[in-house]
Short mmCIF file of C-alpha atoms and ligand atoms in Angstrom, two decimals:
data_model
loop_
_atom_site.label_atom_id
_atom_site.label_comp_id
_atom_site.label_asym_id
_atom_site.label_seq_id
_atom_site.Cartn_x
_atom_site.Cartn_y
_atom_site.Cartn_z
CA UNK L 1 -19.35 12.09 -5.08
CA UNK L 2 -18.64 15.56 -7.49
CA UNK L 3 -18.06 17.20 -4.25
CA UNK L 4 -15.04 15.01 -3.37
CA UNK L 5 -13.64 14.80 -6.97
CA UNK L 6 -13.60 18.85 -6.90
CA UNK L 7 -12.02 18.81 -3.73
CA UNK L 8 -9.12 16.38 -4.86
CA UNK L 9 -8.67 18.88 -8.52
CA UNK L 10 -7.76 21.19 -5.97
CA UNK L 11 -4.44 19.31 -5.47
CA UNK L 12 -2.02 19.26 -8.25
CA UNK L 13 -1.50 15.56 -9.24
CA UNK L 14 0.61 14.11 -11.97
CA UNK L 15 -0.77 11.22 -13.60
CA UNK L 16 1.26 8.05 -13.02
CA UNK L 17 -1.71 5.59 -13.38
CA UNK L 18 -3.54 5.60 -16.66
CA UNK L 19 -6.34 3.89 -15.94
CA UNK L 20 -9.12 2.91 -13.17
CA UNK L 21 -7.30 -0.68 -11.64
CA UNK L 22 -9.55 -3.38 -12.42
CA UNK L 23 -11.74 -5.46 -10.23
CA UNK L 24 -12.18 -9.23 -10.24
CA UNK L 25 -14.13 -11.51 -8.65
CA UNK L 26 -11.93 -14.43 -7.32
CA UNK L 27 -14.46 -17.14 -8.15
CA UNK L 28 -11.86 -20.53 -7.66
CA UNK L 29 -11.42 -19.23 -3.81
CA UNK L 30 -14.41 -18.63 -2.86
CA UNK L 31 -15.27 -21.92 -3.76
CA UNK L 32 -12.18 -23.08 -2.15
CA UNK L 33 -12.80 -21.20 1.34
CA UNK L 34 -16.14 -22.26 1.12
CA UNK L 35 -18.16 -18.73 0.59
CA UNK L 36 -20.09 -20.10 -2.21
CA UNK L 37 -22.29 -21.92 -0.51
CA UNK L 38 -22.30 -19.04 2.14
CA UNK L 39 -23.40 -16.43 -0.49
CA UNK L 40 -20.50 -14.49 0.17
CA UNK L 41 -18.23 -12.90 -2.92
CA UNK L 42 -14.70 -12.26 -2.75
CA UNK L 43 -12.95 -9.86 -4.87
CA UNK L 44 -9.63 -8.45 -5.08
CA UNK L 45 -8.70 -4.25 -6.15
CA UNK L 46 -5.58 -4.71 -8.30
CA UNK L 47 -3.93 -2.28 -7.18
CA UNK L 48 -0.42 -4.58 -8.03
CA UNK L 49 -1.56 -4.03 -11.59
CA UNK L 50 -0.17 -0.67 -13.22
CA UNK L 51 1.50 0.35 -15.81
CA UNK L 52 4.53 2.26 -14.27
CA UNK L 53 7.51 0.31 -12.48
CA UNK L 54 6.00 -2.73 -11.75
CA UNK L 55 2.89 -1.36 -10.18
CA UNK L 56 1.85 -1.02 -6.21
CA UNK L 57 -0.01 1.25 -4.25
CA UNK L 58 2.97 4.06 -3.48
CA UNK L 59 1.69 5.07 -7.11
CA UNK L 60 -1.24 6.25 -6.11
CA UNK L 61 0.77 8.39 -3.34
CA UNK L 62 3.03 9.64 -5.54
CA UNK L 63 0.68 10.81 -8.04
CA UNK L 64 -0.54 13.76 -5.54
CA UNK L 65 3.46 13.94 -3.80
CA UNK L 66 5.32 14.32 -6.92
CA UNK L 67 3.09 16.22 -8.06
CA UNK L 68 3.07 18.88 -5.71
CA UNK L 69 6.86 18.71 -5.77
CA UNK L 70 6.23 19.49 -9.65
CA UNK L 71 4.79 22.26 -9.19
CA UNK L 72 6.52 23.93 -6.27
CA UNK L 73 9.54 23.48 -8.87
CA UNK L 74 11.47 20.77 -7.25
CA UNK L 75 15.11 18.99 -8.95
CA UNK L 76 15.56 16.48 -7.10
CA UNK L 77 13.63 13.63 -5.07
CA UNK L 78 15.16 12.10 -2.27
CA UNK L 79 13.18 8.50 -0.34
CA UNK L 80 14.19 6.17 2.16
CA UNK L 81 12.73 3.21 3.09
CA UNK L 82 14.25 -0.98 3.95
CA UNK L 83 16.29 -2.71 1.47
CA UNK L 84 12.99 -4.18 -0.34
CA UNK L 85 11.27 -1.07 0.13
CA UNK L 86 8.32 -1.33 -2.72
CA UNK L 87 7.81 2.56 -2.58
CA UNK L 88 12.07 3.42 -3.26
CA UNK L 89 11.53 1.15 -6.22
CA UNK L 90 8.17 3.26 -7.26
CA UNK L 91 9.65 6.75 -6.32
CA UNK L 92 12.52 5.68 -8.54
CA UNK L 93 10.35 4.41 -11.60
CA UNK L 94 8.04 7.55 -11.39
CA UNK L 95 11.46 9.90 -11.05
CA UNK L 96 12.39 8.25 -14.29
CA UNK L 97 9.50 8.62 -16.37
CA UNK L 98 9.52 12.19 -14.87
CA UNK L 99 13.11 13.17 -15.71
CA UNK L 100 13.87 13.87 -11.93
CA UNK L 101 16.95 12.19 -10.32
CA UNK L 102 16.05 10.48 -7.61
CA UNK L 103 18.19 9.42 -4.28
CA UNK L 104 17.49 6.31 -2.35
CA UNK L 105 18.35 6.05 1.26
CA UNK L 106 18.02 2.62 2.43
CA UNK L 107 18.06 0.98 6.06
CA UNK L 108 18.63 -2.58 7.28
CA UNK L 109 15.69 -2.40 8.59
CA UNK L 110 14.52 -6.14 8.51
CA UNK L 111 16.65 -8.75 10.19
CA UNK L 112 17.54 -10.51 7.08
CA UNK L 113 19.82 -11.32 4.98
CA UNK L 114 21.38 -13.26 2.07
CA UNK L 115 22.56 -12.16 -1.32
CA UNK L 116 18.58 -12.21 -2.88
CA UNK L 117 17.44 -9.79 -0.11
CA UNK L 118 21.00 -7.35 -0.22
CA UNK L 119 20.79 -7.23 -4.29
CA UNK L 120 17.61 -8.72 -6.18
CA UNK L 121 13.93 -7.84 -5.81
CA UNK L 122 13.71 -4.00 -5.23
CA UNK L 123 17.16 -3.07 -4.90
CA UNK L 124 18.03 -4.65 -8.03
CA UNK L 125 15.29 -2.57 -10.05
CA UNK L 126 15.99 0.58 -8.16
CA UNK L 127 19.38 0.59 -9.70
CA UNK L 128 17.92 -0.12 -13.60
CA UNK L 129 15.69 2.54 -12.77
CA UNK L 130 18.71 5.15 -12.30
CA UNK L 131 18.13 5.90 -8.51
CA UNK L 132 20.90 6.94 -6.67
CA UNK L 133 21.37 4.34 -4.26
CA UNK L 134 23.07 5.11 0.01
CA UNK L 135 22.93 2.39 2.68
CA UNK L 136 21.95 4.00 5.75
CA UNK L 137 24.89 3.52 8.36
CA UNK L 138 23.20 1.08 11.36
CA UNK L 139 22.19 2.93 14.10
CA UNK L 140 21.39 6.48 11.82
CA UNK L 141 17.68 6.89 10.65
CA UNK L 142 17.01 6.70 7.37
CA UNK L 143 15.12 9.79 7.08
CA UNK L 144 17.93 11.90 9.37
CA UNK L 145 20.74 10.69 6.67
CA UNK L 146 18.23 11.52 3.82
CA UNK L 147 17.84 15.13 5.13
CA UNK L 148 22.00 15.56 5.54
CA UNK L 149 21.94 14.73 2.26
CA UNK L 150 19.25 17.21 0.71
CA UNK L 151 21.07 19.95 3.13
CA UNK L 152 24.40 19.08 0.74
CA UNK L 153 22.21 19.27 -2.65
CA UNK L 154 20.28 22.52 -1.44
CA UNK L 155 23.65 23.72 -0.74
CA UNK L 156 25.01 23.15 -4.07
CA UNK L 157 21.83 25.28 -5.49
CA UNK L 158 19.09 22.27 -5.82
CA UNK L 159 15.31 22.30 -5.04
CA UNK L 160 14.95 19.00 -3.13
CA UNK L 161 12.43 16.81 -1.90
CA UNK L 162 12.46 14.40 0.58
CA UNK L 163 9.48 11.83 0.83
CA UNK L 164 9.19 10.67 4.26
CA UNK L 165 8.44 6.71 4.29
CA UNK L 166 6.02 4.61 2.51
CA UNK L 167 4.84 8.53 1.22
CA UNK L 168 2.42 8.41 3.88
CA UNK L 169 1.99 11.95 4.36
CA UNK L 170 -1.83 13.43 4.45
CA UNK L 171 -0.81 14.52 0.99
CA UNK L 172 0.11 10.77 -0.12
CA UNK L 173 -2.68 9.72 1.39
CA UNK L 174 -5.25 11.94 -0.81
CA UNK L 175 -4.14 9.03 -3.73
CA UNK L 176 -6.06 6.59 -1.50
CA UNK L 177 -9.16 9.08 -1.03
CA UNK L 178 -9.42 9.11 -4.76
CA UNK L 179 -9.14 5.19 -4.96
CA UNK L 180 -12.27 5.13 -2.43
CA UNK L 181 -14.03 7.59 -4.99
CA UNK L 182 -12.26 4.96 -8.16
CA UNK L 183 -13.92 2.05 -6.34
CA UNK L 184 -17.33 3.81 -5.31
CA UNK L 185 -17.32 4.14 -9.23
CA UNK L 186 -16.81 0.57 -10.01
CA UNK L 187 -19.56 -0.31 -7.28
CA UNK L 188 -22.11 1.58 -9.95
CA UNK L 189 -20.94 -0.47 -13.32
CA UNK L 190 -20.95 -3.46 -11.36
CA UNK L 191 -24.12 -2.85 -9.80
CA UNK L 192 -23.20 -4.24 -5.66
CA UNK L 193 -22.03 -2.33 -2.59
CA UNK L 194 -18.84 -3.73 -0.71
CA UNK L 195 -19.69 -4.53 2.72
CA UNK L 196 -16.22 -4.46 3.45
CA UNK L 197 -12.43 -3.47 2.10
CA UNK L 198 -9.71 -5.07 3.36
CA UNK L 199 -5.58 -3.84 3.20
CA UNK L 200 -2.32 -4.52 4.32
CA UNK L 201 -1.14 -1.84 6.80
CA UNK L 202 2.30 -0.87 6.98
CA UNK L 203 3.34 2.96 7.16
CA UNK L 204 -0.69 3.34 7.49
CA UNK L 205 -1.49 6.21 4.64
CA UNK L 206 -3.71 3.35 2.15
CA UNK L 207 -6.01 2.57 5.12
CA UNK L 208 -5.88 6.04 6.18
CA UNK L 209 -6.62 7.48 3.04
CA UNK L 210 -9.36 4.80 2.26
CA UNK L 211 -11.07 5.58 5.25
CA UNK L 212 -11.08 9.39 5.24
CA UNK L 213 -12.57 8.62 1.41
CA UNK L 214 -15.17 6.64 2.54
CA UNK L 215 -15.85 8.58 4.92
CA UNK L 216 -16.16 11.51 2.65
CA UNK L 217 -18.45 9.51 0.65
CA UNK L 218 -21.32 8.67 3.52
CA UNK L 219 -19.89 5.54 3.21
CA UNK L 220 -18.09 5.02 6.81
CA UNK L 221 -14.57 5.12 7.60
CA UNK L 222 -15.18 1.64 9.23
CA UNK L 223 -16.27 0.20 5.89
CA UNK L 224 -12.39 -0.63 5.74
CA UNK L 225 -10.32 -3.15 7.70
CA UNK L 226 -6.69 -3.19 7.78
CA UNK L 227 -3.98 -5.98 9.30
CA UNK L 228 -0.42 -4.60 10.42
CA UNK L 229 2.56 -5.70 9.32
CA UNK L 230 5.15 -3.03 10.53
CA UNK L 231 3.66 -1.95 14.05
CA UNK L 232 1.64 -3.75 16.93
CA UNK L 233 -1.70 -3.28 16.44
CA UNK L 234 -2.38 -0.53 18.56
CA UNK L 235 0.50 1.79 17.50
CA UNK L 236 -0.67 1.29 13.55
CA UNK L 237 -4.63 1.74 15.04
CA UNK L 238 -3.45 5.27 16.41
CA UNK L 239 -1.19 6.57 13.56
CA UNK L 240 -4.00 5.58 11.00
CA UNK L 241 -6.77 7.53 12.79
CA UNK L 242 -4.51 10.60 13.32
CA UNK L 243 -3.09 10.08 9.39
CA UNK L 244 -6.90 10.01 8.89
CA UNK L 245 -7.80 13.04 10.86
CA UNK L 246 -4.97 14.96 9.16
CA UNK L 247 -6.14 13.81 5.62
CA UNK L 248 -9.96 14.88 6.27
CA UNK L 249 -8.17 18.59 7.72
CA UNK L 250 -6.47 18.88 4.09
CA UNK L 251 -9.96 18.07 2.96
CA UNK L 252 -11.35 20.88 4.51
CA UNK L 253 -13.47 18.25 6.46
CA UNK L 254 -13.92 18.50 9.90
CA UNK L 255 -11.42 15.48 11.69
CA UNK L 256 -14.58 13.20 12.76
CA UNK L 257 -13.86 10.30 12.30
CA UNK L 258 -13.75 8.13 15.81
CA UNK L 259 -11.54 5.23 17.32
CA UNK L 260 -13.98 2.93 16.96
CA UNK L 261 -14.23 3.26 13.68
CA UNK L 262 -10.31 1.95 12.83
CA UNK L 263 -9.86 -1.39 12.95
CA UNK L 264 -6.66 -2.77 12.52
CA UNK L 265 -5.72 -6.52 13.55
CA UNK L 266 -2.31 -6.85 14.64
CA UNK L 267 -2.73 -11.25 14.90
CA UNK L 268 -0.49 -11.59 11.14
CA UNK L 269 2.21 -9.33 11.91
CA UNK L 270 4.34 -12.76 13.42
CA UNK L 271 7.36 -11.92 14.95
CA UNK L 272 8.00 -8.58 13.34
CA UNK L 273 8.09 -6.48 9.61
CA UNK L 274 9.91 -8.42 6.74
CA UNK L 275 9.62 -11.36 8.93
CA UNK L 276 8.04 -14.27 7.23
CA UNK L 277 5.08 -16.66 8.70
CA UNK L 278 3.73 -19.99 7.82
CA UNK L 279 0.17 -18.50 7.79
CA UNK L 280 1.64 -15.73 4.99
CA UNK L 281 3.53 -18.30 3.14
CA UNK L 282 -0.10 -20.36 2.81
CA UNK L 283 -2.16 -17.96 1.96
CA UNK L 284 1.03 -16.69 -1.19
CA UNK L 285 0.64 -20.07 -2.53
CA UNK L 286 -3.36 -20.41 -2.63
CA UNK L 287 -3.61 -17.08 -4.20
CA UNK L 288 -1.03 -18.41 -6.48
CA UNK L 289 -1.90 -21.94 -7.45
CA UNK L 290 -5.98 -21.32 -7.51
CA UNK L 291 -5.82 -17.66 -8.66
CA UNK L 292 -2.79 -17.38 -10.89
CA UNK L 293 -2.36 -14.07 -9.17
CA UNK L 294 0.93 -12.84 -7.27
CA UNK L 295 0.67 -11.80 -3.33
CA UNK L 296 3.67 -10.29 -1.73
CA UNK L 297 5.74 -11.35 1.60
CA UNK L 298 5.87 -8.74 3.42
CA UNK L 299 2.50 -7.11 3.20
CA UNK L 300 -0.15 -8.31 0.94
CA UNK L 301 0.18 -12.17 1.86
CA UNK L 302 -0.13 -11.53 5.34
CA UNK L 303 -2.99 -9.35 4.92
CA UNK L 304 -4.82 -11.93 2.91
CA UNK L 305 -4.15 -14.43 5.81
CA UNK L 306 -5.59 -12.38 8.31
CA UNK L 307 -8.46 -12.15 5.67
CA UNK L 308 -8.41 -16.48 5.25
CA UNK L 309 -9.03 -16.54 8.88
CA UNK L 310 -11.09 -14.25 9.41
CA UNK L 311 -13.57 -15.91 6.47
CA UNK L 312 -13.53 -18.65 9.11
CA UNK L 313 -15.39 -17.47 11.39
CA UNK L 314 -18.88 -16.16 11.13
CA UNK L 315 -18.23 -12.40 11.22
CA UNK L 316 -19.33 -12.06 7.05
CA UNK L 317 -22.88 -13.21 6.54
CA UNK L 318 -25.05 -13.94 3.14
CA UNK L 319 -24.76 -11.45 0.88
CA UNK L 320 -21.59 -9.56 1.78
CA UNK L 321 -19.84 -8.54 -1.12
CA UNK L 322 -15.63 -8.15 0.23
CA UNK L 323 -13.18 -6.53 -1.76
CA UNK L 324 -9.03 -7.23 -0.70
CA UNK L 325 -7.19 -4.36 -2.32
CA UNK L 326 -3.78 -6.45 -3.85
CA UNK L 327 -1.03 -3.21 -3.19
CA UNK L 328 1.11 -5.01 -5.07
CA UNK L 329 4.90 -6.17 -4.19
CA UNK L 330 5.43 -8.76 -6.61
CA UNK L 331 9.58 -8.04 -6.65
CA UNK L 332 9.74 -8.90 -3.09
CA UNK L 333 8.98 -12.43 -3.65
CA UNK L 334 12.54 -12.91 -5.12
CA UNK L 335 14.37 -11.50 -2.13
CA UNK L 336 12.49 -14.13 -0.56
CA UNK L 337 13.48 -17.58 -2.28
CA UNK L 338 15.00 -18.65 0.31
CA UNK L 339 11.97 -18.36 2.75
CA UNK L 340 9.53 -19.81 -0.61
CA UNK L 341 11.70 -22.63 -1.06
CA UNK L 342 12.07 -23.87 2.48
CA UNK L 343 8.38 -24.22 2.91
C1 PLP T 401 3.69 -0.07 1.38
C2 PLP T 401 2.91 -1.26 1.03
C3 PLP T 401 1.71 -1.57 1.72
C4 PLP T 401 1.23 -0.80 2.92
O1 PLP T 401 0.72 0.45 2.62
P1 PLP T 401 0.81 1.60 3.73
O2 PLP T 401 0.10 2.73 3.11
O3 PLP T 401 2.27 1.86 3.96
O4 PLP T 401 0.15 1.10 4.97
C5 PLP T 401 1.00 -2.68 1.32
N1 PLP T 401 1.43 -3.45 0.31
C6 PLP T 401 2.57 -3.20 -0.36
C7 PLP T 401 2.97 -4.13 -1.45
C8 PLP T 401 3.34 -2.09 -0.03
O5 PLP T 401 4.48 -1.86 -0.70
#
């Protein structure tokens, strides 16, 4: 364990999180799904529970991103990401509380629409947060019109930044190596091993980074499961174990980690990213109504279905001890009335 935190202090980070997210036990489900009398605990990482900008996991990116663009001296911080994109919103919070100005280059990426998903959830907040928002033209990529637009601000005598999406660079990823080393810590004070971690997998850097922690830790990069919600599964399989191999060269680790050992289940995903399901819609409202705790649309609620299901069949025995890392997303759910309301 000291050898990976001395590896991450290599890094310059700036500290958007103040604190170790909490984990709890979710005792009313497990009772509901029927794992108490199965001996097996569920528990959920609350990663949806921070401090800065309404919390999510493109904090923990962002610590190690922003802060490398802190110290190479950078003015200006240019994203992109969909309309509801939960990491613009963050980028633009941690901008603020940094005193950067940040730029926002949207896309219609999701085929939806409506005037909660054009101007509430996200986009609303990335606005209050003093982001500069530009609606990719259809048809351009978000990232090419992002990097027009830092070639106008370097040209006008900025340092810019761009963040390439979700912040899943190697570099973004380290923020989910040090959540594997958070949670490895939390294992000690509450004296049990997770069997197993499960996450939502979208631009792949959370289940990347994870597993290159774990890894790191003699723990397994297998010990964590992920279920898509952007690509088919075998796309997202083969960017996370390449984002993984890229995160353990940064490491100075030798890129071992093996095919086998990435699972991601593409069976949630429904008919594409955004794109709501009955299964995701389900599992939003148990979480809710037993748990009192918040899921999002478009990745953590179809994550946790995948999870449901799978605690329906026999694959976790007696005395597995699961932890679902909650990424947050809670803004999302109001571009989404329409889809909340129906149901
Ligand atoms: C981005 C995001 C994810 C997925 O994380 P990746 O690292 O992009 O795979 C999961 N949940 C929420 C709420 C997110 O915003």
């Amino acid at each position: 364990m000291r050898t990976l935190i001395s590896q991450l202090e290599q890094f310059p980070r700036t500290c958007l999180i103040e604190q170790a997210t909490p984990i709890q036990r979710l005792v009313a489900l497990e009772q509901i799904l029927g794992l108490e009398v199965r001996g097996i605990r569920l528990f959920a990482k609350r990663d949806d529970f921070m401090a800065l900008g309404g919390g999510g996991n493109k904090l923990r990116k962002l610590e190690f991103l922003l802060g490398a663009a802190l110290h190479d001296g950078i003015e200006h911080v240019i994203t992109v990401g969909g309309l509801q994109s939960n990491h613009a919103r963050l980028t633009a919070a941690a901008c603020a509380s940094l005193g950067l100005p940040c730029e926002l280059v949207l896309s219609r990426a999701v085929a939806k629409e409506g005037e909660e998903y054009e101007h509430s959830g996200n986009v609303l907040l990335d606005e209050l947060f003093g982001a500069r928002v530009h609606i990719s033209p259809d048809g351009i990529s978000a990232l090419h019109s992002a990097e027009r637009r830092a070639a106008q601000l370097e040209k006008a005598g900025h340092k810019v930044k761009v963040i390439p999406t979700g912040g899943s660079t190697a570099l973004g990823c380290l923020g989910y190596v040090r959540a594997a080393q958070e949670i490895a810590e939390q294992e000690q004070a509450l004296a049990l091993q997770f069997t197993r971690v499960f996450t939502a997998n979208g631009s792949s850097g959370t289940h990347a980074g994870l597993s290159a922690g774990f890894a790191a830790l003699g723990r397994g990069a297998s010990l964590v499961k992920s279920y898509a919600v952007l690509a088919d599964a075998s796309t997202a399989q083969r960017q996370t174990l390449d984002l993984s191999h890229h995160v353990q060269t940064l490491l100075g680790l030798p890129a071992d980690i093996e095919a086998h050992d990435i699972e991601v289940d593409g069976n949630y995903l429904g008919k594409g990213y955004g794109l709501p399901t009955p299964e995701m819609l389900n599992a939003l409202r148990l979480m809710a109504r037993h748990q009192g705790l918040l899921l999002d649309p478009v990745y953590s609620g179809k994550a946790f279905a995948g999870l449901i299901a799978d605690l329906q069949s026999d694959r976790y025995v007696r005395g597995d001890n699961l932890l679902f890392v909650m990424t947050g997303g809670t803004p999302g759910l109001f571009a989404y009335r329409d889809a909340l309301q129906d149901a």
